[in-house]
Coordinates of C-alpha atoms in Angstrom, one line a residue:
M1 CA 31.5 -23.7 0.5
N2 CA 30.3 -20.1 1.2
I3 CA 28.7 -18.4 -1.7
I4 CA 27.9 -14.7 -2.2
L5 CA 25.0 -14.0 -4.7
F6 CA 25.0 -10.4 -5.7
E7 CA 22.9 -8.1 -7.9
D8 CA 24.8 -5.5 -9.8
S9 CA 23.7 -2.3 -11.3
A10 CA 22.5 -4.1 -14.4
A11 CA 19.8 -6.1 -12.7
R12 CA 17.5 -3.2 -13.3
Q13 CA 17.9 -3.7 -17.1
L14 CA 15.8 -6.9 -16.6
A15 CA 12.7 -5.0 -15.6
P16 CA 9.9 -5.6 -15.5
I17 CA 10.9 -9.3 -14.6
S18 CA 13.4 -8.2 -12.0
L19 CA 11.2 -5.5 -10.4
T20 CA 9.5 -8.0 -8.1
R21 CA 12.1 -10.7 -7.7
P22 CA 15.8 -10.9 -7.3
A23 CA 17.6 -11.7 -10.5
W24 CA 18.7 -15.1 -9.1
A25 CA 14.9 -16.0 -8.8
I26 CA 14.1 -15.6 -12.6
R27 CA 13.2 -18.9 -14.2
C28 CA 14.6 -20.0 -17.4
A29 CA 13.8 -23.4 -18.9
S30 CA 12.3 -24.1 -15.5
F31 CA 15.3 -23.4 -13.3
R32 CA 16.4 -20.3 -11.2
L33 CA 19.9 -19.6 -10.6
V34 CA 19.6 -20.3 -6.9
D35 CA 18.4 -23.8 -7.8
W36 CA 21.9 -24.4 -9.2
I37 CA 23.7 -22.5 -6.4
E38 CA 22.1 -24.1 -3.5
P39 CA 23.5 -27.6 -3.9
M40 CA 27.0 -26.2 -4.1
A41 CA 26.8 -24.1 -1.0
S42 CA 27.1 -24.6 2.8
S43 CA 25.9 -21.1 3.2
I44 CA 24.6 -18.4 0.9
Q45 CA 24.6 -14.6 1.3
S46 CA 22.6 -12.7 -1.1
V47 CA 23.0 -8.8 -1.9
V48 CA 19.8 -7.5 -3.4
R49 CA 18.4 -4.1 -4.4
P50 CA 17.0 -2.2 -1.4
H51 CA 13.3 -2.7 -2.4
L52 CA 13.8 -6.4 -2.4
Q53 CA 15.4 -6.8 1.1
T54 CA 12.4 -7.1 3.1
L55 CA 10.9 -9.6 0.6
Q56 CA 14.2 -11.7 0.9
L57 CA 14.1 -11.6 4.6
N58 CA 10.6 -13.0 4.6
D59 CA 11.0 -15.6 1.8
W60 CA 14.8 -16.4 2.1
P61 CA 15.8 -15.4 5.6
E62 CA 18.8 -17.8 5.5
F63 CA 20.2 -15.6 2.6
A64 CA 20.1 -12.3 4.6
S65 CA 23.1 -12.7 6.7
K66 CA 26.9 -12.9 6.1
P67 CA 28.4 -16.5 6.3
Q68 CA 30.6 -17.4 9.2
P69 CA 34.1 -16.3 8.6
S70 CA 36.4 -19.0 7.1
N71 CA 39.8 -19.5 5.7
Q72 CA 38.3 -21.4 2.8
P73 CA 37.7 -19.5 -0.6
V74 CA 34.3 -17.9 -1.0
L75 CA 32.5 -18.1 -4.4
V76 CA 31.1 -14.8 -5.6
V77 CA 28.4 -15.1 -8.3
N78 CA 26.4 -12.5 -10.4
A79 CA 22.8 -12.9 -9.8
R80 CA 22.3 -12.3 -13.5
L81 CA 24.1 -15.5 -14.4
A82 CA 21.8 -17.2 -16.8
P83 CA 20.4 -20.3 -15.0
T84 CA 21.2 -22.9 -17.6
V85 CA 22.7 -26.4 -17.5
A86 CA 25.7 -25.2 -19.4
N87 CA 26.4 -22.3 -17.0
S88 CA 26.0 -24.7 -14.1
K89 CA 28.6 -27.0 -15.6
Q90 CA 31.1 -24.2 -16.2
L91 CA 30.7 -22.8 -12.9
K92 CA 31.3 -26.1 -11.1
A93 CA 34.4 -26.7 -13.3
F94 CA 35.7 -23.2 -12.4
V95 CA 35.4 -24.0 -8.8
A96 CA 37.0 -27.4 -9.0
D97 CA 39.9 -26.1 -11.2
N98 CA 40.7 -23.1 -9.1
Y99 CA 39.5 -23.7 -5.5
K100 CA 42.9 -24.5 -4.0
A101 CA 44.7 -21.7 -5.8
A102 CA 42.0 -19.3 -4.5
S103 CA 43.4 -19.4 -1.1
E104 CA 46.2 -17.0 -2.1
Q105 CA 44.9 -15.2 -5.0
I106 CA 41.7 -13.6 -6.4
I107 CA 40.3 -15.3 -9.5
L108 CA 37.9 -13.5 -11.7
V109 CA 35.5 -14.6 -14.6
R110 CA 34.2 -11.7 -16.6
S111 CA 31.2 -11.5 -19.0
G112 CA 31.9 -8.3 -21.0
W113 CA 32.3 -5.4 -18.5
A114 CA 30.5 -7.3 -15.7
L115 CA 32.0 -9.7 -13.1
A116 CA 30.2 -13.1 -13.7
A117 CA 31.9 -15.0 -10.9
A118 CA 35.0 -15.0 -8.8
L119 CA 36.8 -16.9 -6.1
V120 CA 38.1 -15.0 -3.2
P121 CA 40.3 -16.0 -0.1
G122 CA 38.0 -16.5 2.7
R123 CA 39.9 -14.3 5.2
V124 CA 39.3 -11.1 3.0
A125 CA 35.7 -11.9 1.7
G126 CA 34.1 -10.3 4.7
S127 CA 35.4 -7.0 3.4
L128 CA 33.3 -7.0 0.3
N129 CA 30.8 -4.2 -0.1
V130 CA 27.1 -5.0 0.1
A131 CA 25.9 -2.2 -2.0
V132 CA 24.3 -3.2 -5.3
E133 CA 25.9 -0.3 -7.3
T134 CA 29.5 -1.5 -6.4
D135 CA 31.7 -2.2 -9.4
R136 CA 32.7 -5.7 -8.4
V137 CA 35.6 -6.1 -10.7
S138 CA 37.3 -2.7 -9.4
E139 CA 36.4 -3.7 -5.8
L140 CA 38.0 -7.1 -6.1
E141 CA 41.2 -5.6 -7.9
Q142 CA 41.4 -3.1 -5.1
L143 CA 41.0 -5.8 -2.5
A144 CA 43.8 -7.8 -4.2
K145 CA 46.0 -4.8 -4.1
D146 CA 45.3 -4.0 -0.5
N147 CA 46.1 -7.5 0.6
A148 CA 49.0 -8.2 -1.8
Y149 CA 47.1 -10.8 -3.6
P150 CA 47.6 -11.5 -7.4
V151 CA 44.6 -11.2 -9.6
V152 CA 44.0 -13.9 -12.2
N153 CA 41.5 -13.7 -15.1
A154 CA 40.1 -17.1 -15.8
D155 CA 39.1 -18.0 -19.3
V156 CA 35.6 -19.4 -18.4
A157 CA 32.5 -19.0 -20.6
L158 CA 29.8 -17.8 -18.2
E159 CA 26.8 -16.1 -19.8
V160 CA 24.7 -13.5 -18.0
L161 CA 21.1 -12.0 -18.7
N162 CA 21.4 -8.5 -20.0
Y163 CA 17.9 -7.8 -21.1
P164 CA 14.6 -9.4 -20.6
H165 CA 14.5 -10.9 -24.2
D166 CA 17.7 -13.0 -22.9
V167 CA 15.4 -14.9 -20.7
I168 CA 13.5 -16.2 -23.7
G169 CA 16.7 -16.8 -25.8
F170 CA 18.5 -18.9 -22.9
H171 CA 15.1 -20.7 -22.4
M172 CA 14.7 -21.7 -26.0
N173 CA 18.4 -22.8 -26.4
G174 CA 18.6 -24.7 -23.0
C175 CA 15.1 -26.1 -22.4
R176 CA 15.9 -29.7 -23.7
D177 CA 19.0 -29.9 -21.6
A178 CA 17.2 -28.6 -18.4
V179 CA 14.4 -31.2 -18.8
E180 CA 16.8 -34.1 -19.5
H181 CA 18.7 -32.9 -16.4
R182 CA 15.6 -33.1 -14.3
I183 CA 15.0 -36.6 -15.5
K184 CA 18.5 -37.9 -14.9
N185 CA 18.7 -36.4 -11.3
G186 CA 15.1 -36.6 -10.2
D187 CA 12.7 -39.3 -9.2
Y188 CA 10.3 -40.0 -12.1
V189 CA 8.5 -42.7 -13.5
E190 CA 8.4 -43.2 -17.4
V191 CA 4.8 -43.8 -18.4
R192 CA 5.3 -43.7 -22.1
P193 CA 8.4 -43.4 -24.2
D194 CA 10.2 -40.2 -23.0
V195 CA 7.2 -39.1 -21.0
F196 CA 7.8 -39.0 -17.2
V197 CA 5.7 -38.2 -14.2
A198 CA 6.9 -37.5 -10.7
N199 CA 7.1 -40.6 -8.5
S200 CA 4.9 -39.3 -5.6
E201 CA 1.8 -40.1 -3.7
Q202 CA -0.1 -37.5 -5.6
K203 CA 0.9 -39.0 -8.9
T204 CA -0.2 -37.3 -12.2
D205 CA -2.5 -39.3 -14.4
V206 CA -1.8 -39.0 -18.1
P207 CA -5.1 -39.6 -20.0
P208 CA -5.0 -42.4 -22.7
D209 CA -6.0 -39.9 -25.3
S210 CA -3.0 -37.6 -24.9
V211 CA -0.7 -37.5 -27.8
F212 CA 3.0 -37.1 -27.5
D213 CA 5.9 -36.3 -29.9
T214 CA 9.3 -36.6 -28.0
S215 CA 11.5 -36.6 -31.1
D216 CA 13.1 -33.2 -30.1
G217 CA 12.9 -33.7 -26.4
P218 CA 11.2 -35.4 -23.3
V219 CA 8.1 -34.4 -21.5
V220 CA 8.1 -34.2 -17.7
F221 CA 5.0 -33.7 -15.4
E222 CA 5.5 -33.1 -11.7
S223 CA 3.0 -34.3 -9.2
N224 CA -0.7 -33.6 -8.9
I225 CA -1.3 -32.1 -12.2
R226 CA -4.8 -32.3 -13.8
I227 CA -4.6 -33.1 -17.7
G228 CA -7.7 -32.7 -19.7
P229 CA -8.7 -35.0 -22.6
F230 CA -7.3 -34.7 -26.1
C231 CA -4.1 -32.8 -25.3
F232 CA -1.0 -32.7 -27.6
F233 CA 2.6 -32.4 -26.1
R234 CA 5.7 -32.0 -28.2
G235 CA 8.8 -31.9 -26.3
P236 CA 10.9 -30.6 -24.6
V237 CA 8.2 -29.8 -22.1
Y238 CA 8.1 -29.3 -18.1
V239 CA 5.1 -28.8 -16.2
G240 CA 5.4 -28.0 -12.6
A241 CA 3.3 -29.5 -9.6
N242 CA -0.3 -28.7 -8.8
G243 CA -1.1 -27.4 -12.2
K244 CA -4.0 -27.8 -14.7
I245 CA -3.8 -28.5 -18.4
S246 CA -7.1 -27.6 -20.2
E247 CA -8.7 -30.1 -22.7
H248 CA -7.6 -29.8 -26.4
S249 CA -4.4 -27.9 -25.4
S250 CA -1.4 -27.9 -27.6
I251 CA 1.9 -27.6 -25.5
K252 CA 5.0 -27.9 -27.5
D253 CA 8.6 -26.9 -28.5
S254 CA 10.3 -25.7 -25.3
V255 CA 7.6 -25.0 -22.7
A256 CA 8.4 -24.7 -19.1
I257 CA 5.4 -24.0 -16.8
A258 CA 6.2 -23.6 -13.0
N259 CA 4.1 -24.9 -10.2
N260 CA 0.5 -24.0 -9.5
C261 CA -0.2 -22.7 -13.1
K262 CA -3.2 -23.3 -15.4
I263 CA -2.3 -23.6 -19.2
G264 CA -4.6 -24.1 -22.1
G265 CA -4.9 -23.4 -25.8
E266 CA -1.6 -23.3 -27.8
A267 CA 1.7 -22.6 -26.0
E268 CA 5.0 -22.7 -27.6
G269 CA 8.5 -21.6 -26.4
L270 CA 7.0 -20.4 -23.2
Q271 CA 8.4 -19.8 -19.7
M272 CA 5.6 -19.2 -17.1
E273 CA 6.3 -18.4 -13.5
P274 CA 4.2 -19.8 -10.6
W275 CA 0.4 -19.0 -10.0
S276 CA -0.2 -17.7 -13.5
N277 CA -3.3 -18.7 -15.6
K278 CA -3.7 -19.0 -19.3
Q279 CA -6.4 -21.9 -19.3
H280 CA -8.4 -20.7 -22.4
F281 CA -8.0 -20.8 -26.2
G282 CA -5.4 -18.5 -27.8
F283 CA -1.7 -18.6 -28.8
L284 CA 1.1 -17.7 -26.6
G285 CA 4.6 -18.2 -27.9
H286 CA 8.3 -17.4 -27.3
S287 CA 7.4 -15.5 -24.3
Y288 CA 8.1 -14.9 -20.6
I289 CA 5.1 -14.7 -18.3
G290 CA 5.5 -13.7 -14.6
S291 CA 3.7 -14.7 -11.6
W292 CA 0.0 -14.0 -10.8
I293 CA -0.9 -13.2 -14.3
N294 CA -4.3 -14.0 -15.8
L295 CA -4.8 -14.0 -19.5
G296 CA -8.4 -13.7 -20.7
A297 CA -10.0 -16.1 -23.2
G298 CA -8.8 -15.5 -26.7
T299 CA -5.7 -13.7 -25.7
C300 CA -2.9 -14.2 -28.4
N301 CA 0.6 -12.8 -29.1
S302 CA 2.5 -12.5 -32.2
D303 CA 6.1 -13.8 -32.1
L304 CA 7.2 -13.2 -35.7
K305 CA 7.5 -10.1 -37.8
N306 CA 5.8 -9.8 -41.2
T307 CA 9.1 -9.3 -42.7
Y308 CA 10.6 -12.5 -41.1
G309 CA 13.4 -10.4 -39.8
T310 CA 15.1 -10.3 -36.3
V311 CA 13.0 -8.8 -33.7
N312 CA 14.0 -5.6 -32.0
M313 CA 12.9 -4.7 -28.5
V314 CA 12.3 -1.2 -27.0
Y315 CA 13.5 -0.6 -23.5
G316 CA 12.8 2.9 -22.3
D317 CA 14.3 5.1 -25.1
R318 CA 16.7 2.4 -26.3
K319 CA 16.0 0.0 -29.3
V320 CA 17.9 -3.3 -28.7
S321 CA 18.1 -6.1 -31.3
T322 CA 17.4 -9.5 -30.0
G323 CA 19.2 -11.4 -32.8
M324 CA 16.3 -13.8 -32.7
Q325 CA 13.5 -14.3 -35.3
F326 CA 11.0 -15.4 -32.9
V327 CA 10.2 -13.3 -29.8
G328 CA 6.8 -12.9 -28.3
C329 CA 6.1 -10.8 -25.1
V330 CA 7.6 -10.2 -21.7
M331 CA 5.0 -9.8 -18.9
G332 CA 5.7 -8.5 -15.3
D333 CA 3.9 -9.9 -12.4
Y334 CA 0.3 -9.3 -11.7
C335 CA -0.7 -8.4 -15.4
R336 CA -4.2 -9.2 -16.7
T337 CA -5.5 -9.4 -20.2
A338 CA -9.1 -8.9 -21.3
I339 CA -10.8 -11.4 -23.5
N340 CA -9.4 -11.4 -27.2
A341 CA -6.5 -9.2 -26.3
S342 CA -3.8 -9.2 -29.1
I343 CA -0.2 -8.4 -28.2
Y344 CA 2.3 -7.6 -31.0
T345 CA 5.7 -9.0 -31.5
G346 CA 8.4 -8.1 -29.0
K347 CA 6.2 -6.1 -26.5
V348 CA 6.9 -5.6 -22.9
I349 CA 4.0 -5.2 -20.4
G350 CA 4.9 -3.8 -17.0
V351 CA 4.0 -4.9 -13.5
G352 CA 0.3 -4.9 -12.3
S353 CA -1.2 -3.6 -15.7
S354 CA -4.3 -4.5 -17.4
V355 CA -4.5 -4.7 -21.1
Y356 CA -7.5 -4.5 -23.5
G357 CA -7.8 -5.0 -27.3
L358 CA -4.7 -4.5 -29.5
T359 CA -1.3 -3.8 -27.9
P360 CA 1.1 -2.7 -30.6
H361 CA 3.4 -0.8 -28.2
N362 CA 4.9 -1.5 -24.7
V363 CA 2.7 -1.1 -21.7
P364 CA 4.2 0.7 -18.6
S365 CA 3.7 -0.7 -15.1
F366 CA 0.5 0.0 -13.2
V367 CA -1.8 1.2 -15.9
N368 CA -5.2 0.4 -17.6
C369 CA -4.2 0.3 -21.3
A370 CA -6.6 0.2 -24.3
Q371 CA -4.1 1.4 -26.8
H372 CA -6.4 0.8 -29.9
L373 CA -8.7 3.3 -28.3
K374 CA -5.9 5.5 -27.1
Q375 CA -7.1 5.2 -23.6
Y376 CA -4.7 5.0 -20.6
G377 CA -5.3 5.2 -17.0
V378 CA -3.2 4.8 -13.8
L379 CA -3.7 1.9 -11.5
P380 CA -2.7 2.9 -8.1
A381 CA -0.7 0.5 -6.0
D382 CA -3.5 0.2 -3.5
V383 CA -5.7 -0.9 -6.2
V384 CA -3.5 -3.5 -7.4
A385 CA -2.9 -4.6 -3.8
K386 CA -6.6 -5.2 -3.3
T387 CA -6.6 -7.4 -6.4
Q388 CA -3.5 -9.2 -5.0
K389 CA -5.3 -10.0 -1.9
R390 CA -8.3 -11.4 -3.7
M391 CA -6.0 -13.5 -5.9
F392 CA -4.1 -14.8 -2.9
G393 CA -7.2 -15.6 -1.0
R394 CA -8.5 -17.8 -4.0
R395 CA -5.3 -19.9 -3.5
N396 CA -5.4 -20.0 0.3
I397 CA -2.3 -17.7 0.6
T398 CA -2.1 -14.9 3.1
Q399 CA -1.2 -11.4 1.9
R400 CA 1.8 -10.1 3.9
P401 CA 2.7 -6.5 4.6
C402 CA 5.9 -7.1 2.4
D403 CA 3.8 -8.2 -0.5
V404 CA 2.0 -4.9 -0.3
Q405 CA 4.9 -2.8 0.3
L406 CA 6.6 -4.3 -2.7
L407 CA 3.8 -3.1 -4.9
H408 CA 4.0 0.4 -3.5
D409 CA 7.8 0.5 -3.9
V410 CA 7.6 -0.7 -7.6
F411 CA 4.8 1.8 -8.4
N412 CA 7.0 4.6 -7.1
M413 CA 10.1 3.2 -8.9
T414 CA 8.2 3.2 -12.3
Q415 CA 6.5 6.5 -11.8
S416 CA 8.6 8.0 -14.8
E417 CA 7.1 5.4 -17.1
R418 CA 3.4 6.8 -16.8
D419 CA 2.1 10.1 -18.3
P420 CA 1.4 12.5 -15.5
S421 CA -1.9 13.5 -17.4
W422 CA -3.2 9.9 -17.1
S423 CA -6.2 9.7 -14.6
T424 CA -6.9 7.0 -12.0
D425 CA -10.5 6.9 -13.3
P426 CA -11.6 3.7 -15.0
I427 CA -11.3 3.7 -18.7
P428 CA -14.7 4.3 -20.2
F429 CA -15.9 1.6 -22.7

């Protein structure tokens, strides 16, 4: 089946997470939407925002071209579809129930105002607009009118990501299902009751002094993970390949760590993208951590208000209720924290920023920030690119022109977040 993944105008609302990756590449409970879509597809076309097109061409070249024309229905999927087991099942059921009928009609699934998914007759799917700003519902309704197709609105519950905190919410609600799905469909060896390691040549060794509580969910380790002594794990927990878990760590209650990460201290309700490090003591909870982030020793975040009320997030000039009691922080790619940094409840830290001391407010992208000292400075894109090159080199990864260009593009896109009076000079301590 040919599938079209599209970013809509609301993909930008997922910033800073979505500034450096397509919305379908956001991990939630260890899965990306594309992980669910690829097994369903014979070909995929991905429509992403302009600043991500070169990155997509380098990392996912097979997604950059239109699928071959076909008379078979084409599945159109919003890139903001939450990458959960529940959504995957609903999407597959939608296709199975409506695929034949979609040869002669356009079938829509809505999530609020947005198009979540649609089945479109293959002979007209090539007419779809590739612009991100397109109103997909209106476009498909017009396409149906132009080709005398009926429009059917299917009653299917597909949920989308509207704000960054939704990633945390869906992660918490879906982590157990996700880990159990991996066990059921993967190749793992059960080394203790409900504790699994990948069945590979570079097998992960679980030290005998590790302690596990799997009463609320299993624990899964991929291959080649170094686990230090005296660690505690309370499931559901998933740890990706080639990682490191520091001694005396406490990893618990819905944690999903992607590949090539280092984790230590206390982690709870955490989704971490690849190549990030939190290997020292400190608490990190109910949070989303992007890629290539380094957290200094003693870094902690708060995930609960002193009033025990629901957490509100601030996005630009809007205050949005999360409806959740526990929300930590959201960190964009390439962030760094100094030793003993303290991040208040429900805070957002932008791409490429460095944080020192107390962080009671959101942090824009590309800044040096010591809020407790009322000190701010701009981190130019070329400075962050130099740091990126050093980080990549330590992991034997070659920095590409598209990686550097993405930083410059995101810097320009986030210019309005930064005060024009801020200097590029280092913060004086």
